[in-house]
Amino acid sequence: MAVLVATDDGYRIISSSGDVRRALDGHRVEAFTPGPDGTWIAIVDEREVWQHGADGEWTPLATADAQLACLVTLDDVVYAGAVGPQVYRFVDGALAPVADLDAVAGRDEWHRVGWDLHVRSMTKTVDGALLANVHVGGIIRSTDQGTSWEPTIDVDADVHEVRAHPTRAEIVVAAAAVGFCVSRDGGRTWAVLDDGLHATYARAVAFAGDDVLVSISDGPFATRSAIYRVRDIVDPAGTSHPERVGDGLPEWLDGNVDTRGLAASDTTLALADGSGSVWIRKGGDGWTNAARDLSRVNALAIV
């Protein structure tokens, strides 16, 4: 097990023993996605896409005309969300727009909050649908590799991250200003769950098996946040109310646990808080503080 950490000042690998290795110092690393043949793909310095090979070497792949924000891989093809908003596809050594998002139904309702309009997060279902979270423009969905898109959730839900279940095509979740959002039809329609939360503002979400972790705070400029666990999300009858996560975490985490700031595997959980601390939980152990005072953490992944 290792935790990959993307920061404003390079890339870190936290090994299972707790050792921290560094790469790409001086470069801003924004987001990750698994690539072909065991590689990882990352956004570097906001406009470039690089590949991290099994040999540990980083290789630049392409440069975009727009500021890139997120990545996802579908059928070994890399897609990148960008300011604009726009979605690019990496083909034949170059990034090219896949569609005109201005043509999406309801586009005139999208509006800027903070950044310019951008695709903040992307995910794929196991049956091949792409979902892109536009900030602020809801979640749009494509079943033809990004050639066309349809709107789903209400624009003013103010979604910050969308994630599809790794093995169940019908289950998709999202973190939004209105709360924790769940779809049981592959992202076509959505319900909001907010019972048991201390506030409704959600910034990050990740699957831990059939459970879901979600970060909750009282707003975009929050000084503290908490993590909740929703158990057995695949079973509507069995889905529990959110439970506050402790087990070694402080009562309150610093700032927001932001988009891509949660990661999980079958045996390991990880989070990054607003102070640059990375917290890790392995197996049945409690959470431990594995790194402190990193430059802004932009993404986590577990390998």
GROMACS .gro file of N, CA and C in nm, residues 115-267:
model
  459
  115TRP      N    1  -1.387   3.045  -0.883
  115TRP     CA    2  -1.322   3.027  -1.014
  115TRP      C    3  -1.417   3.060  -1.127
  116ASP      N    4  -1.357   3.077  -1.248
  116ASP     CA    5  -1.439   3.074  -1.368
  116ASP      C    6  -1.507   2.938  -1.378
  117LEU      N    7  -1.614   2.930  -1.456
  117LEU     CA    8  -1.682   2.803  -1.477
  117LEU      C    9  -1.581   2.697  -1.520
  118HIS      N   10  -1.588   2.578  -1.456
  118HIS     CA   11  -1.492   2.474  -1.489
  118HIS      C   12  -1.548   2.337  -1.454
  119VAL      N   13  -1.490   2.234  -1.514
  119VAL     CA   14  -1.523   2.097  -1.477
  119VAL      C   15  -1.437   2.061  -1.357
  120ARG      N   16  -1.500   2.048  -1.241
  120ARG     CA   17  -1.427   2.034  -1.115
  120ARG      C   18  -1.387   1.889  -1.088
  121SER      N   19  -1.473   1.793  -1.125
  121SER     CA   20  -1.441   1.652  -1.106
  121SER      C   21  -1.509   1.569  -1.214
  122MET      N   22  -1.453   1.451  -1.240
  122MET     CA   23  -1.510   1.358  -1.338
  122MET      C   24  -1.500   1.217  -1.283
  123THR      N   25  -1.590   1.131  -1.329
  123THR     CA   26  -1.587   0.990  -1.292
  123THR      C   27  -1.646   0.909  -1.406
  124LYS      N   28  -1.631   0.776  -1.397
  124LYS     CA   29  -1.689   0.686  -1.497
  124LYS      C   30  -1.759   0.572  -1.423
  125THR      N   31  -1.870   0.525  -1.479
  125THR     CA   32  -1.935   0.406  -1.426
  125THR      C   33  -1.875   0.283  -1.494
  126VAL      N   34  -1.894   0.166  -1.433
  126VAL     CA   35  -1.833   0.046  -1.488
  126VAL      C   36  -1.896   0.003  -1.619
  127ASP      N   37  -2.014   0.060  -1.654
  127ASP     CA   38  -2.071   0.030  -1.784
  127ASP      C   39  -2.044   0.139  -1.888
  128GLY      N   40  -1.952   0.230  -1.856
  128GLY     CA   41  -1.900   0.321  -1.957
  128GLY      C   42  -1.959   0.459  -1.965
  129ALA      N   43  -2.044   0.499  -1.870
  129ALA     CA   44  -2.094   0.637  -1.870
  129ALA      C   45  -1.990   0.729  -1.808
  130LEU      N   46  -1.978   0.849  -1.863
  130LEU     CA   47  -1.894   0.954  -1.806
  130LEU      C   48  -1.984   1.055  -1.734
  131LEU      N   49  -1.940   1.100  -1.616
  131LEU     CA   50  -2.010   1.206  -1.545
  131LEU      C   51  -1.910   1.315  -1.512
  132ALA      N   52  -1.951   1.440  -1.537
  132ALA     CA   53  -1.864   1.554  -1.514
  132ALA      C   54  -1.938   1.654  -1.425
  133ASN      N   55  -1.872   1.695  -1.319
  133ASN     CA   56  -1.927   1.794  -1.225
  133ASN      C   57  -1.878   1.933  -1.267
  134VAL      N   58  -1.971   2.015  -1.314
  134VAL     CA   59  -1.939   2.152  -1.352
  134VAL      C   60  -1.965   2.242  -1.232
  135HIS      N   61  -1.869   2.329  -1.201
  135HIS     CA   62  -1.885   2.420  -1.088
  135HIS      C   63  -1.900   2.562  -1.140
  136VAL      N   64  -2.023   2.622  -1.130
  136VAL     CA   65  -2.146   2.565  -1.077
  136VAL      C   66  -2.239   2.538  -1.195
  137GLY      N   67  -2.261   2.409  -1.221
  137GLY     CA   68  -2.348   2.371  -1.332
  137GLY      C   69  -2.405   2.233  -1.318
  138GLY      N   70  -2.402   2.180  -1.196
  138GLY     CA   71  -2.458   2.048  -1.173
  138GLY      C   72  -2.366   1.937  -1.220
  139ILE      N   73  -2.425   1.823  -1.255
  139ILE     CA   74  -2.353   1.707  -1.306
  139ILE      C   75  -2.410   1.673  -1.443
  140ILE      N   76  -2.323   1.668  -1.543
  140ILE     CA   77  -2.367   1.629  -1.676
  140ILE      C   78  -2.318   1.487  -1.704
  141ARG      N   79  -2.391   1.416  -1.792
  141ARG     CA   80  -2.367   1.272  -1.812
  141ARG      C   81  -2.360   1.242  -1.962
  142SER      N   82  -2.265   1.156  -1.998
  142SER     CA   83  -2.246   1.116  -2.138
  142SER      C   84  -2.237   0.964  -2.147
  143THR      N   85  -2.304   0.908  -2.247
  143THR     CA   86  -2.294   0.763  -2.272
  143THR      C   87  -2.229   0.734  -2.407
  144ASP      N   88  -2.169   0.836  -2.470
  144ASP     CA   89  -2.104   0.816  -2.600
  144ASP      C   90  -1.963   0.875  -2.601
  145GLN      N   91  -1.887   0.847  -2.493
  145GLN     CA   92  -1.748   0.888  -2.480
  145GLN      C   93  -1.730   1.040  -2.489
  146GLY      N   94  -1.829   1.114  -2.440
  146GLY     CA   95  -1.817   1.258  -2.431
  146GLY      C   96  -1.863   1.334  -2.553
  147THR      N   97  -1.917   1.265  -2.653
  147THR     CA   98  -1.963   1.334  -2.774
  147THR      C   99  -2.085   1.421  -2.744
  148SER      N  100  -2.173   1.374  -2.658
  148SER     CA  101  -2.291   1.452  -2.619
  148SER      C  102  -2.313   1.434  -2.469
  149TRP      N  103  -2.382   1.532  -2.408
  149TRP     CA  104  -2.401   1.534  -2.263
  149TRP      C  105  -2.543   1.575  -2.230
  150GLU      N  106  -2.593   1.520  -2.117
  150GLU     CA  107  -2.726   1.556  -2.067
  150GLU      C  108  -2.713   1.601  -1.921
  151PRO      N  109  -2.792   1.702  -1.881
  151PRO     CA  110  -2.788   1.747  -1.742
  151PRO      C  111  -2.858   1.647  -1.651
  152THR      N  112  -2.819   1.646  -1.522
  152THR     CA  113  -2.885   1.557  -1.427
  152THR      C  114  -2.930   1.638  -1.305
  153ILE      N  115  -2.846   1.651  -1.204
  153ILE     CA  116  -2.884   1.715  -1.078
  153ILE      C  117  -2.907   1.865  -1.098
  154ASP      N  118  -2.984   1.924  -1.009
  154ASP     CA  119  -3.009   2.069  -1.014
  154ASP      C  120  -2.879   2.148  -1.006
  155VAL      N  121  -2.867   2.250  -1.089
  155VAL     CA  122  -2.746   2.332  -1.093
  155VAL      C  123  -2.712   2.387  -0.955
  156ASP      N  124  -2.812   2.435  -0.882
  156ASP     CA  125  -2.787   2.500  -0.754
  156ASP      C  126  -2.765   2.403  -0.639
  157ALA      N  127  -2.758   2.274  -0.668
  157ALA     CA  128  -2.708   2.181  -0.566
  157ALA      C  129  -2.563   2.213  -0.534
  158ASP      N  130  -2.493   2.280  -0.628
  158ASP     CA  131  -2.355   2.325  -0.609
  158ASP      C  132  -2.264   2.206  -0.576
  159VAL      N  133  -2.247   2.118  -0.675
  159VAL     CA  134  -2.170   1.995  -0.656
  159VAL      C  135  -2.021   2.025  -0.659
  160HIS      N  136  -1.946   1.958  -0.568
  160HIS     CA  137  -1.802   1.975  -0.559
  160HIS      C  138  -1.723   1.851  -0.601
  161GLU      N  139  -1.786   1.734  -0.595
  161GLU     CA  140  -1.718   1.612  -0.640
  161GLU      C  141  -1.822   1.505  -0.670
  162VAL      N  142  -1.797   1.427  -0.778
  162VAL     CA  143  -1.883   1.315  -0.814
  162VAL      C  144  -1.795   1.190  -0.826
  163ARG      N  145  -1.845   1.076  -0.775
  163ARG     CA  146  -1.771   0.949  -0.782
  163ARG      C  147  -1.868   0.835  -0.810
  164ALA      N  148  -1.828   0.747  -0.902
  164ALA     CA  149  -1.906   0.627  -0.934
  164ALA      C  150  -1.852   0.509  -0.856
  165HIS      N  151  -1.941   0.417  -0.818
  165HIS     CA  152  -1.901   0.296  -0.748
  165HIS      C  153  -1.808   0.214  -0.837
  166PRO      N  154  -1.704   0.155  -0.782
  166PRO     CA  155  -1.605   0.086  -0.867
  166PRO      C  156  -1.656  -0.042  -0.933
  167THR      N  157  -1.766  -0.102  -0.882
  167THR     CA  158  -1.815  -0.227  -0.941
  167THR      C  159  -1.965  -0.227  -0.969
  168ARG      N  160  -2.041  -0.131  -0.919
  168ARG     CA  161  -2.186  -0.127  -0.937
  168ARG      C  162  -2.221  -0.007  -1.023
  169ALA      N  163  -2.262  -0.033  -1.148
  169ALA     CA  164  -2.284   0.074  -1.244
  169ALA      C  165  -2.395   0.170  -1.202
  170GLU      N  166  -2.490   0.121  -1.122
  170GLU     CA  167  -2.605   0.204  -1.089
  170GLU      C  168  -2.578   0.303  -0.975
  171ILE      N  169  -2.470   0.283  -0.899
  171ILE     CA  170  -2.447   0.364  -0.779
  171ILE      C  171  -2.344   0.474  -0.807
  172VAL      N  172  -2.387   0.598  -0.790
  172VAL     CA  173  -2.299   0.715  -0.803
  172VAL      C  174  -2.329   0.807  -0.685
  173VAL      N  175  -2.227   0.871  -0.632
  173VAL     CA  176  -2.246   0.962  -0.519
  173VAL      C  177  -2.180   1.096  -0.550
  174ALA      N  178  -2.222   1.198  -0.476
  174ALA     CA  179  -2.165   1.331  -0.497
  174ALA      C  180  -2.165   1.409  -0.367
  175ALA      N  181  -2.066   1.497  -0.353
  175ALA     CA  182  -2.059   1.592  -0.242
  175ALA      C  183  -2.103   1.728  -0.294
  176ALA      N  184  -2.201   1.789  -0.227
  176ALA     CA  185  -2.258   1.914  -0.276
  176ALA      C  186  -2.288   2.007  -0.160
  177ALA      N  187  -2.314   2.134  -0.191
  177ALA     CA  188  -2.345   2.231  -0.087
  177ALA      C  189  -2.475   2.196  -0.016
  178VAL      N  190  -2.564   2.121  -0.083
  178VAL     CA  191  -2.693   2.085  -0.022
  178VAL      C  192  -2.682   1.958   0.062
  179GLY      N  193  -2.569   1.887   0.055
  179GLY     CA  194  -2.550   1.765   0.132
  179GLY      C  195  -2.487   1.653   0.052
  180PHE      N  196  -2.502   1.532   0.103
  180PHE     CA  197  -2.449   1.411   0.039
  180PHE      C  198  -2.555   1.360  -0.058
  181CYS      N  199  -2.517   1.343  -0.184
  181CYS     CA  200  -2.613   1.310  -0.290
  181CYS      C  201  -2.588   1.168  -0.340
  182VAL      N  202  -2.696   1.094  -0.366
  182VAL     CA  203  -2.688   0.955  -0.409
  182VAL      C  204  -2.774   0.934  -0.532
  183SER      N  205  -2.719   0.863  -0.630
  183SER     CA  206  -2.796   0.817  -0.746
  183SER      C  207  -2.794   0.666  -0.750
  184ARG      N  208  -2.910   0.606  -0.778
  184ARG     CA  209  -2.920   0.461  -0.789
  184ARG      C  210  -2.956   0.418  -0.930
  185ASP      N  211  -2.940   0.510  -1.025
  185ASP     CA  212  -2.966   0.477  -1.166
  185ASP      C  213  -2.854   0.528  -1.256
  186GLY      N  214  -2.731   0.516  -1.206
  186GLY     CA  215  -2.615   0.552  -1.288
  186GLY      C  216  -2.592   0.699  -1.306
  187GLY      N  217  -2.648   0.782  -1.218
  187GLY     CA  218  -2.625   0.926  -1.227
  187GLY      C  219  -2.732   1.001  -1.303
  188ARG      N  220  -2.843   0.935  -1.338
  188ARG     CA  221  -2.950   1.004  -1.411
  188ARG      C  222  -3.033   1.091  -1.318
  189THR      N  223  -3.068   1.037  -1.199
  189THR     CA  224  -3.146   1.113  -1.101
  189THR      C  225  -3.079   1.102  -0.966
  190TRP      N  226  -3.113   1.195  -0.874
  190TRP     CA  227  -3.040   1.209  -0.749
  190TRP      C  228  -3.133   1.231  -0.631
  191ALA      N  229  -3.090   1.182  -0.515
  191ALA     CA  230  -3.154   1.213  -0.387
  191ALA      C  231  -3.048   1.271  -0.294
  192VAL      N  232  -3.092   1.357  -0.204
  192VAL     CA  233  -3.002   1.421  -0.108
  192VAL      C  234  -3.025   1.363   0.030
  193LEU      N  235  -2.917   1.317   0.095
  193LEU     CA  236  -2.923   1.267   0.232
  193LEU      C  237  -2.849   1.365   0.323
  194ASP      N  238  -2.917   1.418   0.422
  194ASP     CA  239  -2.850   1.511   0.513
  194ASP      C  240  -2.884   1.484   0.660
  195ASP      N  241  -2.962   1.380   0.687
  195ASP     CA  242  -2.994   1.346   0.826
  195ASP      C  243  -2.866   1.307   0.901
  196GLY      N  244  -2.850   1.357   1.021
  196GLY     CA  245  -2.739   1.318   1.105
  196GLY      C  246  -2.610   1.395   1.082
  197LEU      N  247  -2.608   1.487   0.986
  197LEU     CA  248  -2.489   1.568   0.961
  197LEU      C  249  -2.493   1.696   1.044
  198HIS      N  250  -2.377   1.744   1.089
  198HIS     CA  251  -2.376   1.867   1.168
  198HIS      C  252  -2.399   1.990   1.081
  199ALA      N  253  -2.379   1.976   0.950
  199ALA     CA  254  -2.406   2.081   0.852
  199ALA      C  255  -2.432   2.009   0.719
  200THR      N  256  -2.463   2.084   0.615
  200THR     CA  257  -2.495   2.018   0.488
  200THR      C  258  -2.387   2.035   0.382
  201TYR      N  259  -2.291   2.123   0.406
  201TYR     CA  260  -2.194   2.157   0.301
  201TYR      C  261  -2.090   2.046   0.286
  202ALA      N  262  -2.095   1.974   0.174
  202ALA     CA  263  -2.005   1.860   0.149
  202ALA      C  264  -1.907   1.896   0.039
  203ARG      N  265  -1.778   1.859   0.057
  203ARG     CA  266  -1.673   1.898  -0.037
  203ARG      C  267  -1.608   1.780  -0.105
  204ALA      N  268  -1.600   1.664  -0.038
  204ALA     CA  269  -1.528   1.550  -0.095
  204ALA      C  270  -1.604   1.422  -0.061
  205VAL      N  271  -1.585   1.321  -0.147
  205VAL     CA  272  -1.655   1.194  -0.128
  205VAL      C  273  -1.571   1.082  -0.187
  206ALA      N  274  -1.576   0.963  -0.124
  206ALA     CA  275  -1.499   0.849  -0.175
  206ALA      C  276  -1.566   0.721  -0.128
  207PHE      N  277  -1.556   0.616  -0.212
  207PHE     CA  278  -1.607   0.485  -0.175
  207PHE      C  279  -1.502   0.408  -0.095
  208ALA      N  280  -1.548   0.343   0.012
  208ALA     CA  281  -1.467   0.249   0.089
  208ALA      C  282  -1.542   0.117   0.086
  209GLY      N  283  -1.521   0.037  -0.019
  209GLY     CA  284  -1.604  -0.080  -0.042
  209GLY      C  285  -1.744  -0.034  -0.077
  210ASP      N  286  -1.845  -0.083  -0.005
  210ASP     CA  287  -1.982  -0.039  -0.028
  210ASP      C  288  -2.023   0.073   0.067
  211ASP      N  289  -1.930   0.120   0.150
  211ASP     CA  290  -1.953   0.238   0.233
  211ASP      C  291  -1.902   0.362   0.159
  212VAL      N  292  -1.944   0.477   0.208
  212VAL     CA  293  -1.900   0.603   0.149
  212VAL      C  294  -1.850   0.696   0.258
  213LEU      N  295  -1.737   0.760   0.234
  213LEU     CA  296  -1.686   0.867   0.321
  213LEU      C  297  -1.720   1.001   0.257
  214VAL      N  298  -1.761   1.097   0.339
  214VAL     CA  299  -1.794   1.230   0.288
  214VAL      C  300  -1.746   1.334   0.389
  215SER      N  301  -1.690   1.444   0.338
  215SER     CA  302  -1.644   1.552   0.425
  215SER      C  303  -1.750   1.660   0.434
  216ILE      N  304  -1.773   1.709   0.556
  216ILE     CA  305  -1.879   1.806   0.584
  216ILE      C  306  -1.821   1.923   0.662
  217SER      N  307  -1.861   2.044   0.620
  217SER     CA  308  -1.824   2.166   0.695
  217SER      C  309  -1.941   2.262   0.687
  218ASP      N  310  -1.919   2.386   0.735
  218ASP     CA  311  -2.028   2.483   0.731
  218ASP      C  312  -2.014   2.582   0.616
  219GLY      N  313  -1.923   2.556   0.521
  219GLY     CA  314  -1.916   2.644   0.406
  219GLY      C  315  -1.780   2.647   0.340
  220PRO      N  316  -1.768   2.722   0.230
  220PRO     CA  317  -1.644   2.721   0.152
  220PRO      C  318  -1.524   2.778   0.225
  221PHE      N  319  -1.546   2.862   0.325
  221PHE     CA  320  -1.435   2.923   0.399
  221PHE      C  321  -1.428   2.868   0.542
  222ALA      N  322  -1.475   2.746   0.559
  222ALA     CA  323  -1.479   2.685   0.692
  222ALA      C  324  -1.340   2.672   0.752
  223THR      N  325  -1.332   2.687   0.882
  223THR     CA  326  -1.205   2.667   0.953
  223THR      C  327  -1.195   2.525   1.009
  224ARG      N  328  -1.305   2.449   1.002
  224ARG     CA  329  -1.302   2.312   1.053
  224ARG      C  330  -1.403   2.226   0.979
  225SER      N  331  -1.377   2.096   0.976
  225SER     CA  332  -1.465   2.003   0.907
  225SER      C  333  -1.459   1.867   0.975
  226ALA      N  334  -1.547   1.778   0.934
  226ALA     CA  335  -1.553   1.643   0.989
  226ALA      C  336  -1.582   1.545   0.877
  227ILE      N  337  -1.548   1.419   0.902
  227ILE     CA  338  -1.573   1.312   0.805
  227ILE      C  339  -1.684   1.223   0.859
  228TYR      N  340  -1.775   1.186   0.769
  228TYR     CA  341  -1.884   1.095   0.803
  228TYR      C  342  -1.874   0.971   0.714
  229ARG      N  343  -1.926   0.861   0.768
  229ARG     CA  344  -1.931   0.735   0.693
  229ARG      C  345  -2.076   0.693   0.677
  230VAL      N  346  -2.116   0.664   0.554
  230VAL     CA  347  -2.249   0.610   0.524
  230VAL      C  348  -2.230   0.465   0.484
  231ARG      N  349  -2.288   0.374   0.559
  231ARG     CA  350  -2.263   0.232   0.537
  231ARG      C  351  -2.361   0.171   0.437
  232ASP      N  352  -2.309   0.073   0.359
  232ASP     CA  353  -2.390  -0.010   0.270
  232ASP      C  354  -2.477   0.072   0.176
  233ILE      N  355  -2.413   0.161   0.101
  233ILE     CA  356  -2.488   0.250   0.013
  233ILE      C  357  -2.556   0.176  -0.100
  234VAL      N  358  -2.512   0.055  -0.133
  234VAL     CA  359  -2.571  -0.019  -0.245
  234VAL      C  360  -2.708  -0.076  -0.212
  235ASP      N  361  -2.744  -0.079  -0.084
  235ASP     CA  362  -2.872  -0.135  -0.041
  235ASP      C  363  -2.960  -0.024   0.014
  236PRO      N  364  -3.062   0.022  -0.062
  236PRO     CA  365  -3.144   0.133  -0.013
  236PRO      C  366  -3.207   0.105   0.122
  237ALA      N  367  -3.246  -0.022   0.145
  237ALA     CA  368  -3.309  -0.057   0.271
  237ALA      C  369  -3.209  -0.060   0.386
  238GLY      N  370  -3.083  -0.089   0.353
  238GLY     CA  371  -2.982  -0.104   0.457
  238GLY      C  372  -2.896   0.018   0.479
  239THR      N  373  -2.906   0.116   0.392
  239THR     CA  374  -2.821   0.234   0.404
  239THR      C  375  -2.847   0.304   0.537
  240SER      N  376  -2.740   0.329   0.611
  240SER     CA  377  -2.753   0.388   0.744
  240SER      C  378  -2.750   0.540   0.736
  241HIS      N  379  -2.786   0.603   0.846
  241HIS     CA  380  -2.762   0.746   0.858
  241HIS      C  381  -2.611   0.767   0.870
  242PRO      N  382  -2.563   0.882   0.825
  242PRO     CA  383  -2.419   0.909   0.835
  242PRO      C  384  -2.370   0.901   0.979
  243GLU      N  385  -2.250   0.842   0.997
  243GLU     CA  386  -2.187   0.830   1.128
  243GLU      C  387  -2.059   0.913   1.129
  244ARG      N  388  -2.040   0.992   1.233
  244ARG     CA  389  -1.918   1.072   1.246
  244ARG      C  390  -1.797   0.979   1.262
  245VAL      N  391  -1.691   1.003   1.187
  245VAL     CA  392  -1.571   0.920   1.192
  245VAL      C  393  -1.476   0.975   1.297
  246GLY      N  394  -1.430   0.885   1.386
  246GLY     CA  395  -1.331   0.922   1.487
  246GLY      C  396  -1.211   0.831   1.475
  247ASP      N  397  -1.194   0.742   1.572
  247ASP     CA  398  -1.088   0.639   1.566
  247ASP      C  399  -0.949   0.699   1.546
  248GLY      N  400  -0.920   0.808   1.616
  248GLY     CA  401  -0.787   0.868   1.607
  248GLY      C  402  -0.784   1.002   1.537
  249LEU      N  403  -0.890   1.035   1.462
  249LEU     CA  404  -0.897   1.169   1.404
  249LEU      C  405  -0.928   1.271   1.514
  250PRO      N  406  -0.880   1.395   1.499
  250PRO     CA  407  -0.920   1.499   1.595
  250PRO      C  408  -1.070   1.525   1.584
  251GLU      N  409  -1.127   1.587   1.686
  251GLU     CA  410  -1.270   1.618   1.683
  251GLU      C  411  -1.304   1.699   1.559
  252TRP      N  412  -1.217   1.793   1.524
  252TRP     CA  413  -1.236   1.875   1.405
  252TRP      C  414  -1.106   1.876   1.325
  253LEU      N  415  -1.119   1.859   1.194
  253LEU     CA  416  -1.006   1.873   1.103
  253LEU      C  417  -0.991   2.018   1.062
  254ASP      N  418  -0.870   2.059   1.028
  254ASP     CA  419  -0.845   2.197   0.989
  254ASP      C  420  -0.902   2.225   0.851
  255GLY      N  421  -0.979   2.332   0.840
  255GLY     CA  422  -1.031   2.376   0.711
  255GLY      C  423  -1.120   2.271   0.646
  256ASN      N  424  -1.133   2.280   0.515
  256ASN     CA  425  -1.212   2.184   0.439
  256ASN      C  426  -1.127   2.067   0.393
  257VAL      N  427  -1.181   1.947   0.400
  257VAL     CA  428  -1.126   1.833   0.326
  257VAL      C  429  -1.187   1.845   0.187
  258ASP      N  430  -1.105   1.887   0.093
  258ASP     CA  431  -1.156   1.939  -0.035
  258ASP      C  432  -1.174   1.828  -0.138
  259THR      N  433  -1.227   1.868  -0.253
  259THR     CA  434  -1.240   1.779  -0.368
  259THR      C  435  -1.111   1.699  -0.388
  260ARG      N  436  -1.124   1.568  -0.403
  260ARG     CA  437  -1.013   1.472  -0.419
  260ARG      C  438  -0.929   1.458  -0.293
  261GLY      N  439  -0.980   1.510  -0.179
  261GLY     CA  440  -0.906   1.501  -0.055
  261GLY      C  441  -0.937   1.377   0.027
  262LEU      N  442  -1.021   1.287  -0.027
  262LEU     CA  443  -1.049   1.159   0.035
  262LEU      C  444  -1.012   1.048  -0.062
  263ALA      N  445  -0.952   0.940  -0.011
  263ALA     CA  446  -0.920   0.824  -0.095
  263ALA      C  447  -0.937   0.699  -0.011
  264ALA      N  448  -0.975   0.588  -0.075
  264ALA     CA  449  -0.999   0.465   0.001
  264ALA      C  450  -0.974   0.344  -0.088
  265SER      N  451  -0.929   0.237  -0.023
  265SER     CA  452  -0.919   0.105  -0.086
  265SER      C  453  -0.984   0.005   0.009
  266ASP      N  454  -0.971  -0.123  -0.020
  266ASP     CA  455  -1.030  -0.223   0.068
  266ASP      C  456  -0.969  -0.222   0.208
  267THR      N  457  -0.842  -0.181   0.218
  267THR     CA  458  -0.772  -0.190   0.346
  267THR      C  459  -0.722  -0.056   0.401
   0.00000   0.00000   0.00000
